[in-house]
Tab-separated table of C-alpha atoms and ligand atoms in Angstrom:
chain	number	residue	atom	x	y	z
A	240	MET	CA	128.557	97.880	83.310
A	241	SER	CA	126.714	94.610	83.955
A	242	ASP	CA	124.682	92.629	81.448
A	243	ARG	CA	121.671	92.484	83.768
A	244	VAL	CA	118.394	93.447	82.184
A	245	PHE	CA	116.835	96.644	83.567
A	246	LEU	CA	113.248	96.219	84.761
A	247	THR	CA	110.892	98.590	86.517
A	248	PHE	CA	109.093	97.273	89.594
A	249	LYS	CA	105.922	96.662	87.575
A	250	GLU	CA	107.847	94.837	84.848
A	251	ALA	CA	109.485	92.625	87.489
A	252	VAL	CA	106.034	91.850	88.970
A	253	ARG	CA	104.691	90.871	85.548
A	254	HIS	CA	107.789	88.802	84.841
A	255	GLY	CA	107.786	86.912	88.153
A	256	LEU	CA	104.092	86.796	89.000
A	257	GLY	CA	102.227	87.189	85.700
A	258	ASP	CA	98.760	88.710	85.798
A	259	ILE	CA	97.810	89.750	89.349
A	260	GLU	CA	94.434	91.274	88.417
A	261	GLY	CA	91.878	90.666	91.170
A	262	LEU	CA	94.308	89.031	93.620
A	263	ASP	CA	94.087	89.981	97.295
A	264	ALA	CA	97.624	91.200	97.991
A	265	ILE	CA	99.332	92.260	101.200
A	266	ASP	CA	102.493	94.407	100.957
A	267	LEU	CA	104.435	93.665	104.151
A	268	GLY	CA	106.580	96.707	105.000
A	269	SER	CA	104.854	99.082	102.613
A	270	GLY	CA	106.604	102.317	103.652
A	271	SER	CA	104.892	105.277	102.012
A	272	GLY	CA	103.054	102.925	99.676
A	273	GLY	CA	104.812	103.384	96.321
A	274	LYS	CA	104.918	99.646	95.604
A	275	THR	CA	101.460	99.044	97.127
A	276	ARG	CA	100.014	101.588	94.675
A	277	ALA	CA	101.909	99.878	91.848
A	278	LEU	CA	100.329	96.526	92.811
A	279	ALA	CA	96.901	98.203	92.848
A	280	SER	CA	97.538	99.769	89.433
A	281	LEU	CA	98.235	96.236	88.117
A	282	GLY	CA	94.758	95.214	89.284
A	283	ALA	CA	95.460	93.672	92.703
A	284	VAL	CA	93.237	94.447	95.673
A	285	ALA	CA	96.193	95.750	97.655
A	286	THR	CA	96.691	96.406	101.364
A	287	GLY	CA	99.884	97.757	102.939
A	288	LEU	CA	101.203	96.808	106.372
A	289	GLU	CA	103.802	99.131	107.875
A	290	PRO	CA	105.127	99.669	111.435
A	291	GLN	CA	105.984	103.380	111.076
A	292	GLN	CA	103.033	105.692	111.687
A	293	SER	CA	104.557	108.566	109.643
A	294	ALA	CA	104.941	106.287	106.596
A	295	VAL	CA	101.359	105.000	106.975
A	296	ASP	CA	100.143	108.623	107.150
A	297	GLN	CA	102.034	109.529	103.980
A	298	ALA	CA	100.740	106.444	102.170
A	299	ARG	CA	97.149	107.253	103.135
A	300	GLU	CA	97.581	110.879	102.000
A	301	ARG	CA	98.826	109.702	98.606
A	302	GLY	CA	95.720	107.520	98.153
A	303	GLY	CA	95.652	105.534	94.931
A	304	GLY	CA	93.386	102.715	96.140
A	305	PRO	CA	95.174	100.585	98.745
A	306	ALA	CA	94.205	100.400	102.427
A	307	TYR	CA	96.988	100.664	105.018
A	308	VAL	CA	97.299	98.978	108.393
A	309	MET	CA	99.858	99.729	111.124
A	310	GLY	CA	101.813	96.715	112.312
A	311	SER	CA	104.838	94.498	112.066
A	312	ALA	CA	105.222	91.659	109.575
A	313	ASP	CA	106.317	89.245	112.296
A	314	ALA	CA	102.943	89.637	114.057
A	315	ALA	CA	100.702	90.396	111.082
A	316	PRO	CA	97.260	91.566	112.269
A	317	PHE	CA	95.358	89.350	109.823
A	318	GLY	CA	93.609	86.009	109.980
A	319	ASP	CA	94.882	82.834	108.379
A	320	ALA	CA	94.563	82.501	104.586
A	321	GLU	CA	93.225	86.031	103.918
A	322	PHE	CA	95.384	86.782	100.854
A	323	ASP	CA	96.335	85.289	97.492
A	324	LEU	CA	99.675	87.053	97.489
A	325	ALA	CA	102.024	88.404	100.155
A	326	VAL	CA	104.904	90.604	98.994
A	327	PHE	CA	107.960	92.023	100.714
A	328	THR	CA	109.164	94.992	98.717
A	329	TYR	CA	112.735	95.622	99.915
A	330	SER	CA	111.485	95.232	103.488
A	331	LEU	CA	112.476	91.698	104.551
A	332	HIS	CA	116.075	92.704	105.402
A	333	HIS	CA	114.650	95.517	107.568
A	334	CYS	CA	112.580	93.103	109.663
A	335	PRO	CA	114.378	92.302	112.936
A	336	ASP	CA	113.189	88.682	112.635
A	337	PRO	CA	112.906	87.806	108.927
A	338	VAL	CA	112.138	84.131	109.654
A	339	ALA	CA	109.134	85.100	111.801
A	340	ALA	CA	108.018	87.607	109.132
A	341	LEU	CA	108.137	84.941	106.411
A	342	ARG	CA	106.275	82.440	108.595
A	343	GLU	CA	103.543	85.040	109.016
A	344	ALA	CA	103.436	85.560	105.247
A	345	VAL	CA	102.946	81.801	104.817
A	346	ARG	CA	100.151	81.861	107.416
A	347	VAL	CA	98.161	84.731	105.867
A	348	VAL	CA	98.354	83.338	102.317
A	349	ARG	CA	95.714	80.895	101.058
A	350	PRO	CA	96.624	77.353	99.968
A	351	GLY	CA	98.066	77.677	96.452
A	352	GLY	CA	98.885	81.351	97.077
A	353	ARG	CA	102.278	82.972	96.654
A	354	ILE	CA	104.869	84.936	98.595
A	355	ALA	CA	107.029	87.283	96.530
A	356	VAL	CA	110.210	88.671	98.067
A	357	PHE	CA	111.928	91.603	96.365
A	358	GLU	CA	115.377	92.176	97.849
A	359	PRO	CA	118.506	94.128	96.904
A	360	GLU	CA	121.704	92.226	96.128
A	361	ALA	CA	125.107	93.463	97.258
A	362	ASP	CA	128.184	93.665	95.029
A	363	ASP	CA	126.348	95.904	92.585
A	364	PRO	CA	127.554	99.344	91.400
A	365	ILE	CA	125.838	101.213	94.251
A	366	TYR	CA	127.243	98.928	96.967
A	367	PRO	CA	130.747	100.462	97.338
A	368	VAL	CA	129.095	103.883	97.654
A	369	ALA	CA	126.205	102.954	99.954
A	370	LYS	CA	128.338	100.885	102.308
A	371	LEU	CA	130.209	104.046	103.341
A	372	ILE	CA	126.937	104.976	105.086
A	373	ASP	CA	125.497	101.568	105.919
A	374	ASP	CA	126.940	98.189	104.924
A	375	GLU	CA	123.793	96.084	104.501
A	376	LYS	CA	125.393	92.977	102.990
A	377	MET	CA	124.988	90.988	106.199
A	378	VAL	CA	121.264	91.741	106.534
A	379	TYR	CA	120.724	90.953	102.831
A	380	ASP	CA	122.369	87.563	103.449
A	381	LEU	CA	120.214	86.965	106.550
A	382	ALA	CA	117.077	87.655	104.499
A	383	GLN	CA	118.183	85.112	101.876
A	384	SER	CA	118.915	82.508	104.576
A	385	ALA	CA	115.450	83.121	106.027
A	386	ILE	CA	113.857	82.530	102.604
A	387	ALA	CA	115.698	79.199	102.283
A	388	GLN	CA	114.816	78.145	105.841
A	389	VAL	CA	111.096	78.956	105.651
A	390	SER	CA	110.754	77.506	102.130
A	391	ASN	CA	112.125	74.213	103.420
A	392	GLU	CA	110.180	74.037	106.664
A	393	ALA	CA	106.858	75.079	105.068
A	394	GLY	CA	107.343	72.922	101.957
A	395	LEU	CA	107.050	75.924	99.635
A	396	ASP	CA	107.666	75.542	95.940
A	397	ARG	CA	110.500	77.961	95.124
A	398	ALA	CA	110.969	79.255	91.583
A	399	ASP	CA	114.366	80.269	90.212
A	400	PRO	CA	114.903	83.887	91.277
A	401	VAL	CA	114.431	86.707	88.785
A	402	ARG	CA	117.700	88.671	88.854
A	403	TYR	CA	117.551	92.116	87.280
A	404	ALA	CA	118.680	95.718	87.716
A	405	THR	CA	116.899	98.989	88.417
A	406	ARG	CA	117.994	102.558	87.784
A	407	TYR	CA	118.364	104.580	90.967
A	408	ARG	CA	118.018	108.158	89.783
A	409	VAL	CA	119.957	110.525	91.986
A	410	SER	CA	121.877	113.410	90.490
A	411	THR	CA	124.368	114.384	93.204
A	412	ALA	CA	126.400	112.644	95.878
A	413	GLU	CA	124.908	115.014	98.461
A	414	ALA	CA	121.356	114.017	97.454
A	415	LEU	CA	122.227	110.324	97.909
A	416	ILE	CA	123.706	111.007	101.342
A	417	GLU	CA	120.594	112.979	102.356
A	418	GLY	CA	118.276	110.244	101.045
A	419	MET	CA	120.108	107.470	102.878
A	420	VAL	CA	120.699	109.306	106.164
A	421	SER	CA	117.149	110.680	106.430
A	422	VAL	CA	115.495	107.215	106.529
A	423	ASN	CA	117.588	105.935	109.448
A	424	PRO	CA	118.775	108.126	112.343
A	425	ASN	CA	121.576	105.622	113.161
A	426	ARG	CA	123.288	106.261	109.829
A	427	LYS	CA	126.364	108.522	109.901
A	428	ARG	CA	127.395	110.963	107.210
A	429	PRO	CA	130.489	109.685	105.346
A	430	ASP	CA	133.645	111.576	104.363
A	431	ALA	CA	132.323	113.788	101.552
A	432	LEU	CA	135.332	113.537	99.194
A	433	THR	CA	135.654	109.727	99.381
A	434	PHE	CA	131.897	109.398	98.907
A	435	LYS	CA	131.829	111.718	95.868
A	436	THR	CA	134.753	109.910	94.210
A	437	LEU	CA	132.993	106.526	94.473
A	438	PHE	CA	129.615	108.061	93.576
A	439	ASP	CA	131.038	109.570	90.343
A	440	ALA	CA	132.612	106.203	89.434
A	441	ALA	CA	129.248	104.405	89.813
A	442	LEU	CA	127.145	106.863	87.782
A	443	GLU	CA	125.765	105.889	84.377
A	444	ARG	CA	123.714	107.957	81.955
A	445	ASP	CA	120.820	107.352	79.584
A	446	GLU	CA	118.418	109.601	77.659
A	447	ASP	CA	116.620	110.488	80.907
A	448	GLY	CA	119.762	111.531	82.795
A	449	VAL	CA	122.126	109.950	85.294
A	450	PHE	CA	121.469	106.909	87.482
A	451	ILE	CA	123.266	104.251	89.499
A	452	PRO	CA	122.463	100.628	88.615
A	453	CYS	CA	121.109	98.601	91.539
A	454	TRP	CA	120.864	94.818	91.403
A	455	GLU	CA	117.679	93.238	92.647
A	456	ARG	CA	116.261	89.761	92.977
A	457	LEU	CA	112.698	88.495	93.144
A	458	ASP	CA	111.988	85.141	94.798
A	459	VAL	CA	108.542	83.645	94.347
A	460	LEU	CA	107.422	80.927	96.772
A	461	ARG	CA	104.201	78.987	96.359
A	462	LYS	CA	102.258	77.406	99.206
A	463	ALA	CA	100.891	73.943	98.521
A	464	ALA	CA	97.256	73.924	97.337
B	4	LIG	C1	113.421	100.176	102.285
B	4	LIG	S1	111.859	100.453	103.008
B	4	LIG	C2	110.813	99.841	101.719
B	4	LIG	C3	109.460	100.488	101.720
B	4	LIG	C4	108.543	100.067	100.561
B	4	LIG	N1	108.248	98.673	100.577
B	4	LIG	C5	109.168	100.449	99.239
B	4	LIG	O1	109.638	99.599	98.509
B	4	LIG	O2	109.157	101.645	98.947
B	4	LIG	C6	111.737	99.203	104.242
B	4	LIG	C7	110.438	99.226	105.003
B	4	LIG	O3	110.401	98.107	105.905
B	4	LIG	C8	109.700	98.538	107.039
B	4	LIG	N2	109.891	97.629	108.175
B	4	LIG	C9	110.860	97.634	109.121
B	4	LIG	N3	110.626	96.678	110.035
B	4	LIG	C10	109.484	96.043	109.663
B	4	LIG	C11	108.705	94.993	110.219
B	4	LIG	N4	109.068	94.370	111.336
B	4	LIG	N5	107.573	94.636	109.573
B	4	LIG	C12	107.198	95.244	108.440
B	4	LIG	N6	107.902	96.249	107.874
B	4	LIG	C13	109.029	96.643	108.474
B	4	LIG	C14	110.256	99.924	107.291
B	4	LIG	O4	109.457	100.665	108.191
B	4	LIG	C15	110.271	100.474	105.872
B	4	LIG	O5	109.064	101.098	105.539
């Protein structure tokens, strides 16, 4: 059990970014749009950018306000300085070139605007379980190095990261395997008994049921005005 505070995505946005009402926001790597809709529900004028057509289709079907555009963050199909806020919601470590993706975020944000990077952190309770399917520690570290590199080269003002935890609600080991394997065809199914033993050890419970704690960090970078 860690002493990290549990925050929902919206609480983390409020904590790290304050009031985002009326801001033009681009969600780079929006998937099926869950976080893009959350940004819109907090008052942002939100757009999602996502390279997978099936995810864009799902996001559009779910509606909720945001517009969605197909494309890759490292060649963002937007003009310079179109947004007040660019966010990566657990997508930067998926980008094949995170430095190029961050440079694009800097380009599309207005002077004085912000880039918010939500990323998982390894060494949390879900890590020993998840790494049996896909050990992502190296790509998490690459994403953090990219943040440091682009902050320095672009002269961004970098706030202390917000470090918190979320509750990943999954009731069975099999459901976690299905969830992880279905999003990436390169992922292999692990040995079921080893996986279940580690899964059971990581589970916690609250009034709403069982969950596995996941550690997250939010880095907020501000472009000079
Ligand atoms: C873990 S999912 C997160 C999706 C969504 N942001 C969320 O939090 O629900 C990672 C996303 O990054 C996207 N992605 C992968 N490569 C990308 C790239 N080059 N540019 C933008 N997004 C990318 C994937 O397609 C996927 O939708």
